mmCIF file of C-alpha atoms in Angstrom:
data_model
loop_
_atom_site.group_PDB
_atom_site.id
_atom_site.type_symbol
_atom_site.label_atom_id
_atom_site.label_comp_id
_atom_site.label_asym_id
_atom_site.label_seq_id
_atom_site.Cartn_x
_atom_site.Cartn_y
_atom_site.Cartn_z
ATOM 1 C CA UNK A 1 -118.399 -57.276 55.909
ATOM 2 C CA UNK A 2 -119.640 -54.965 58.631
ATOM 3 C CA UNK A 3 -120.142 -51.971 56.374
ATOM 4 C CA UNK A 4 -118.865 -48.432 56.807
ATOM 5 C CA UNK A 5 -119.078 -47.172 60.370
ATOM 6 C CA UNK A 6 -118.915 -43.619 61.655
ATOM 7 C CA UNK A 7 -118.454 -42.244 65.147
ATOM 8 C CA UNK A 8 -119.947 -40.463 66.852
ATOM 9 C CA UNK A 9 -123.407 -40.623 65.340
ATOM 10 C CA UNK A 10 -124.355 -37.292 66.867
ATOM 11 C CA UNK A 11 -122.254 -34.388 68.117
ATOM 12 C CA UNK A 12 -123.426 -31.176 69.708
ATOM 13 C CA UNK A 13 -120.782 -28.536 70.216
ATOM 14 C CA UNK A 14 -120.523 -24.855 70.951
ATOM 15 C CA UNK A 15 -119.345 -22.406 68.367
ATOM 16 C CA UNK A 16 -115.590 -22.059 68.405
ATOM 17 C CA UNK A 17 -114.887 -25.580 69.648
ATOM 18 C CA UNK A 18 -112.979 -28.188 67.688
ATOM 19 C CA UNK A 19 -114.587 -31.499 66.730
ATOM 20 C CA UNK A 20 -113.243 -34.701 65.224
ATOM 21 C CA UNK A 21 -115.178 -37.442 63.462
ATOM 22 C CA UNK A 22 -114.013 -40.931 62.638
ATOM 23 C CA UNK A 23 -114.832 -43.190 59.701
ATOM 24 C CA UNK A 24 -113.984 -46.880 59.456
ATOM 25 C CA UNK A 25 -114.353 -48.094 55.870
ATOM 26 C CA UNK A 26 -115.054 -51.594 54.662
ATOM 27 C CA UNK A 27 -111.810 -53.386 55.406
ATOM 28 C CA UNK A 28 -110.500 -54.109 51.914
ATOM 29 C CA UNK A 29 -111.577 -50.793 50.382
ATOM 30 C CA UNK A 30 -108.748 -48.538 49.268
ATOM 31 C CA UNK A 31 -110.783 -45.375 48.592
ATOM 32 C CA UNK A 32 -112.475 -43.269 51.236
ATOM 33 C CA UNK A 33 -114.687 -40.234 50.661
ATOM 34 C CA UNK A 34 -116.136 -37.509 52.868
ATOM 35 C CA UNK A 35 -119.362 -35.687 51.973
ATOM 36 C CA UNK A 36 -121.473 -33.121 53.780
ATOM 37 C CA UNK A 37 -125.272 -33.012 53.646
ATOM 38 C CA UNK A 38 -127.361 -30.116 54.890
ATOM 39 C CA UNK A 39 -131.089 -30.302 55.474
ATOM 40 C CA UNK A 40 -133.068 -30.634 52.260
ATOM 41 C CA UNK A 41 -129.986 -30.933 50.090
ATOM 42 C CA UNK A 42 -128.053 -33.741 48.511
ATOM 43 C CA UNK A 43 -124.616 -34.728 49.767
ATOM 44 C CA UNK A 44 -121.740 -32.490 48.653
ATOM 45 C CA UNK A 45 -118.249 -33.848 48.081
ATOM 46 C CA UNK A 46 -115.550 -32.680 50.495
ATOM 47 C CA UNK A 47 -112.465 -34.834 49.907
ATOM 48 C CA UNK A 48 -111.256 -38.335 49.130
ATOM 49 C CA UNK A 49 -108.307 -40.619 49.756
ATOM 50 C CA UNK A 50 -106.746 -43.439 47.828
ATOM 51 C CA UNK A 51 -105.015 -45.470 50.510
ATOM 52 C CA UNK A 52 -103.314 -42.829 52.669
ATOM 53 C CA UNK A 53 -102.996 -40.188 49.929
ATOM 54 C CA UNK A 54 -105.502 -37.343 49.855
ATOM 55 C CA UNK A 55 -106.149 -36.951 46.130
ATOM 56 C CA UNK A 56 -108.782 -34.231 45.890
ATOM 57 C CA UNK A 57 -110.243 -31.527 48.100
ATOM 58 C CA UNK A 58 -113.345 -29.500 47.384
ATOM 59 C CA UNK A 59 -113.369 -25.734 47.636
ATOM 60 C CA UNK A 60 -115.991 -26.348 50.337
ATOM 61 C CA UNK A 61 -113.179 -27.633 52.536
ATOM 62 C CA UNK A 62 -111.976 -24.434 54.154
ATOM 63 C CA UNK A 63 -108.701 -24.269 56.054
ATOM 64 C CA UNK A 64 -110.623 -24.999 59.263
ATOM 65 C CA UNK A 65 -111.234 -28.516 57.964
ATOM 66 C CA UNK A 66 -108.595 -31.210 57.844
ATOM 67 C CA UNK A 67 -108.853 -34.869 56.983
ATOM 68 C CA UNK A 68 -106.377 -37.669 57.449
ATOM 69 C CA UNK A 69 -106.187 -41.333 56.662
ATOM 70 C CA UNK A 70 -103.097 -42.688 58.377
ATOM 71 C CA UNK A 71 -101.926 -46.055 57.083
ATOM 72 C CA UNK A 72 -104.782 -46.115 54.612
ATOM 73 C CA UNK A 73 -107.283 -47.521 57.085
ATOM 74 C CA UNK A 74 -109.682 -45.368 59.124
ATOM 75 C CA UNK A 75 -110.031 -41.650 58.480
ATOM 76 C CA UNK A 76 -110.655 -38.629 60.672
ATOM 77 C CA UNK A 77 -112.241 -35.321 59.757
ATOM 78 C CA UNK A 78 -111.468 -32.432 62.087
ATOM 79 C CA UNK A 79 -113.230 -29.091 62.116
ATOM 80 C CA UNK A 80 -111.498 -26.338 64.029
ATOM 81 C CA UNK A 81 -113.238 -23.270 65.460
ATOM 82 C CA UNK A 82 -116.675 -24.558 64.501
ATOM 83 C CA UNK A 83 -119.280 -22.158 63.140
ATOM 84 C CA UNK A 84 -123.052 -22.508 63.045
ATOM 85 C CA UNK A 85 -122.845 -22.988 59.294
ATOM 86 C CA UNK A 86 -120.907 -26.200 59.888
ATOM 87 C CA UNK A 87 -124.069 -27.844 61.236
ATOM 88 C CA UNK A 88 -124.763 -30.714 58.864
ATOM 89 C CA UNK A 89 -124.625 -34.472 58.414
ATOM 90 C CA UNK A 90 -121.106 -35.625 57.577
ATOM 91 C CA UNK A 91 -121.082 -38.769 55.467
ATOM 92 C CA UNK A 92 -118.251 -41.161 54.807
ATOM 93 C CA UNK A 93 -118.141 -43.629 51.927
ATOM 94 C CA UNK A 94 -115.641 -46.226 50.787
ATOM 95 C CA UNK A 95 -115.011 -48.147 47.596
ATOM 96 C CA UNK A 96 -112.629 -50.659 46.101
ATOM 97 C CA UNK A 97 -110.819 -49.332 43.063
ATOM 98 C CA UNK A 98 -110.203 -52.257 40.708
ATOM 99 C CA UNK A 99 -110.405 -50.243 37.513
ATOM 100 C CA UNK A 100 -113.572 -48.976 35.907
ATOM 101 C CA UNK A 101 -116.543 -47.963 37.988
ATOM 102 C CA UNK A 102 -116.716 -48.946 41.646
ATOM 103 C CA UNK A 103 -119.676 -48.545 44.007
ATOM 104 C CA UNK A 104 -119.346 -46.205 46.933
ATOM 105 C CA UNK A 105 -120.775 -47.641 50.155
ATOM 106 C CA UNK A 106 -121.999 -45.038 52.596
ATOM 107 C CA UNK A 107 -121.909 -44.999 56.367
ATOM 108 C CA UNK A 108 -124.811 -43.777 58.535
ATOM 109 C CA UNK A 109 -123.282 -40.338 58.989
ATOM 110 C CA UNK A 110 -122.345 -38.085 61.903
ATOM 111 C CA UNK A 111 -124.839 -35.329 62.616
ATOM 112 C CA UNK A 112 -123.113 -32.174 63.860
ATOM 113 C CA UNK A 113 -125.037 -29.419 65.600
ATOM 114 C CA UNK A 114 -123.166 -26.220 66.416
ATOM 115 C CA UNK A 115 -124.924 -24.040 68.991
ATOM 116 C CA UNK B 1 -119.424 -27.227 36.641
ATOM 117 C CA UNK B 2 -121.266 -30.515 36.604
ATOM 118 C CA UNK B 3 -124.694 -30.544 38.222
ATOM 119 C CA UNK B 4 -127.859 -32.594 38.705
ATOM 120 C CA UNK B 5 -131.416 -31.286 38.848
ATOM 121 C CA UNK B 6 -134.252 -33.328 40.316
ATOM 122 C CA UNK B 7 -137.951 -32.703 40.574
ATOM 123 C CA UNK B 8 -138.969 -31.344 43.928
ATOM 124 C CA UNK B 9 -140.958 -33.458 46.316
ATOM 125 C CA UNK B 10 -142.647 -34.768 48.123
ATOM 126 C CA UNK B 11 -144.179 -37.158 45.659
ATOM 127 C CA UNK B 12 -147.236 -38.725 47.227
ATOM 128 C CA UNK B 13 -148.723 -41.863 45.698
ATOM 129 C CA UNK B 14 -151.109 -44.648 46.537
ATOM 130 C CA UNK B 15 -149.809 -48.180 46.634
ATOM 131 C CA UNK B 16 -149.562 -49.790 43.162
ATOM 132 C CA UNK B 17 -149.421 -46.421 41.403
ATOM 133 C CA UNK B 18 -146.858 -45.666 38.681
ATOM 134 C CA UNK B 19 -143.834 -43.640 39.739
ATOM 135 C CA UNK B 20 -141.681 -41.216 37.769
ATOM 136 C CA UNK B 21 -139.030 -39.009 39.363
ATOM 137 C CA UNK B 22 -137.380 -36.698 36.857
ATOM 138 C CA UNK B 23 -133.630 -36.109 36.780
ATOM 139 C CA UNK B 24 -131.595 -34.063 34.329
ATOM 140 C CA UNK B 25 -127.898 -33.356 34.382
ATOM 141 C CA UNK B 26 -125.236 -31.007 33.077
ATOM 142 C CA UNK B 27 -121.791 -32.466 32.627
ATOM 143 C CA UNK B 28 -118.722 -32.449 30.470
ATOM 144 C CA UNK B 29 -117.692 -35.687 28.874
ATOM 145 C CA UNK B 30 -119.569 -38.904 29.467
ATOM 146 C CA UNK B 31 -120.508 -39.273 33.122
ATOM 147 C CA UNK B 32 -121.874 -42.341 34.822
ATOM 148 C CA UNK B 33 -125.350 -41.853 36.283
ATOM 149 C CA UNK B 34 -126.828 -43.245 39.478
ATOM 150 C CA UNK B 35 -129.894 -43.356 41.652
ATOM 151 C CA UNK B 36 -129.313 -43.652 45.394
ATOM 152 C CA UNK B 37 -132.022 -44.243 47.988
ATOM 153 C CA UNK B 38 -132.119 -43.284 51.642
ATOM 154 C CA UNK B 39 -134.687 -45.129 53.747
ATOM 155 C CA UNK B 40 -135.720 -43.572 57.065
ATOM 156 C CA UNK B 41 -132.946 -43.911 59.612
ATOM 157 C CA UNK B 42 -130.562 -45.603 57.192
ATOM 158 C CA UNK B 43 -127.551 -44.636 55.103
ATOM 159 C CA UNK B 44 -127.479 -43.966 51.374
ATOM 160 C CA UNK B 45 -127.687 -47.084 49.216
ATOM 161 C CA UNK B 46 -127.039 -47.480 45.523
ATOM 162 C CA UNK B 47 -130.307 -48.352 43.779
ATOM 163 C CA UNK B 48 -129.186 -48.556 40.164
ATOM 164 C CA UNK B 49 -126.627 -47.207 37.730
ATOM 165 C CA UNK B 50 -125.892 -46.668 34.042
ATOM 166 C CA UNK B 51 -122.425 -46.015 32.708
ATOM 167 C CA UNK B 52 -123.039 -45.068 29.066
ATOM 168 C CA UNK B 53 -125.692 -43.639 26.781
ATOM 169 C CA UNK B 54 -128.790 -45.810 26.225
ATOM 170 C CA UNK B 55 -127.875 -48.100 29.119
ATOM 171 C CA UNK B 56 -130.814 -49.051 31.328
ATOM 172 C CA UNK B 57 -130.191 -49.571 35.013
ATOM 173 C CA UNK B 58 -132.669 -51.656 36.961
ATOM 174 C CA UNK B 59 -133.108 -53.005 40.464
ATOM 175 C CA UNK B 60 -136.037 -53.932 42.755
ATOM 176 C CA UNK B 61 -138.529 -53.041 40.010
ATOM 177 C CA UNK B 62 -137.035 -49.577 39.482
ATOM 178 C CA UNK B 63 -135.620 -48.582 36.083
ATOM 179 C CA UNK B 64 -133.830 -45.606 34.583
ATOM 180 C CA UNK B 65 -132.414 -45.106 31.082
ATOM 181 C CA UNK B 66 -129.389 -42.942 30.321
ATOM 182 C CA UNK B 67 -130.598 -40.485 27.660
ATOM 183 C CA UNK B 68 -127.711 -38.440 26.356
ATOM 184 C CA UNK B 69 -129.797 -36.503 23.824
ATOM 185 C CA UNK B 70 -132.035 -35.127 26.582
ATOM 186 C CA UNK B 71 -129.386 -35.322 29.355
ATOM 187 C CA UNK B 72 -131.874 -37.184 31.514
ATOM 188 C CA UNK B 73 -132.009 -40.218 33.794
ATOM 189 C CA UNK B 74 -135.595 -40.449 35.007
ATOM 190 C CA UNK B 75 -136.471 -43.045 37.643
ATOM 191 C CA UNK B 76 -139.582 -45.185 37.064
ATOM 192 C CA UNK B 77 -141.421 -47.980 38.788
ATOM 193 C CA UNK B 78 -144.573 -49.590 37.547
ATOM 194 C CA UNK B 79 -146.208 -50.326 40.898
ATOM 195 C CA UNK B 80 -144.928 -48.733 44.103
ATOM 196 C CA UNK B 81 -145.231 -50.235 47.557
ATOM 197 C CA UNK B 82 -145.429 -48.607 50.976
ATOM 198 C CA UNK B 83 -141.923 -49.932 51.604
ATOM 199 C CA UNK B 84 -140.609 -47.748 48.752
ATOM 200 C CA UNK B 85 -141.195 -44.641 50.856
ATOM 201 C CA UNK B 86 -137.785 -42.973 51.058
ATOM 202 C CA UNK B 87 -135.701 -40.127 49.679
ATOM 203 C CA UNK B 88 -134.279 -40.730 46.206
ATOM 204 C CA UNK B 89 -131.121 -38.998 44.960
ATOM 205 C CA UNK B 90 -129.972 -38.778 41.373
ATOM 206 C CA UNK B 91 -126.197 -38.485 40.999
ATOM 207 C CA UNK B 92 -123.450 -38.393 38.418
ATOM 208 C CA UNK B 93 -119.760 -39.144 38.420
ATOM 209 C CA UNK B 94 -117.276 -37.959 35.837
ATOM 210 C CA UNK B 95 -114.176 -38.950 37.721
ATOM 211 C CA UNK B 96 -114.355 -40.300 41.223
ATOM 212 C CA UNK B 97 -116.572 -38.085 43.335
ATOM 213 C CA UNK B 98 -120.344 -38.209 43.168
ATOM 214 C CA UNK B 99 -122.395 -35.093 42.434
ATOM 215 C CA UNK B 100 -125.900 -35.370 43.829
ATOM 216 C CA UNK B 101 -129.216 -33.713 43.178
ATOM 217 C CA UNK B 102 -131.225 -32.298 46.064
ATOM 218 C CA UNK B 103 -133.270 -35.459 46.534
ATOM 219 C CA UNK B 104 -136.957 -36.274 46.092
ATOM 220 C CA UNK B 105 -139.023 -37.623 48.962
ATOM 221 C CA UNK B 106 -141.483 -40.349 47.993
ATOM 222 C CA UNK B 107 -144.406 -41.134 50.260
ATOM 223 C CA UNK B 108 -146.541 -44.158 49.419
ATOM 224 C CA UNK B 109 -149.827 -44.692 51.235
ATOM 225 C CA UNK B 110 -151.780 -47.948 51.441
#
């Protein structure tokens, strides 16, 4: 069990550019979540997948954001035409849904800075 | 919508002092409640949880009791250590996603 990994750990981009982040969940976990955390705030839910199906999207996820989880393994989060307000830590978490409550394990995050 | 309110930090304590971090929530139904901790330079980790009213979650000397009548889930520890210095997040889950509070930074000095 190597834990949840995220790449890159840091990304600096210019406004208007597109960026893509990757999350590799714990191998047997079927659920994968994306959250965003701005400075001084708690994480905010963006979206989650059960296997390859995207089951819920937050209203925070504007049409510039898209997430995929092909084949139910790793996931990518793409932000198109980045804005300065997109600067945040993007967190990925995974869990194993076996019925009832299931712990979400978090990755270290990708810190995005839009200049 | 559902929400979590935490006391603002930082909370500054001497080693071996008693810790309380207040957390209250607003939610429909019967959410599960959690405390997560984020140590410097590390990812979020689950500290403890409670899934129904009057449940007490505990771990590493920390405790919190799910109080439905006061919609609270306060975090306590009888004797803090320097190594407990971190940011603590209260959270709830009604379905699948977690809803977090803003976090409370704890600083413990020797």
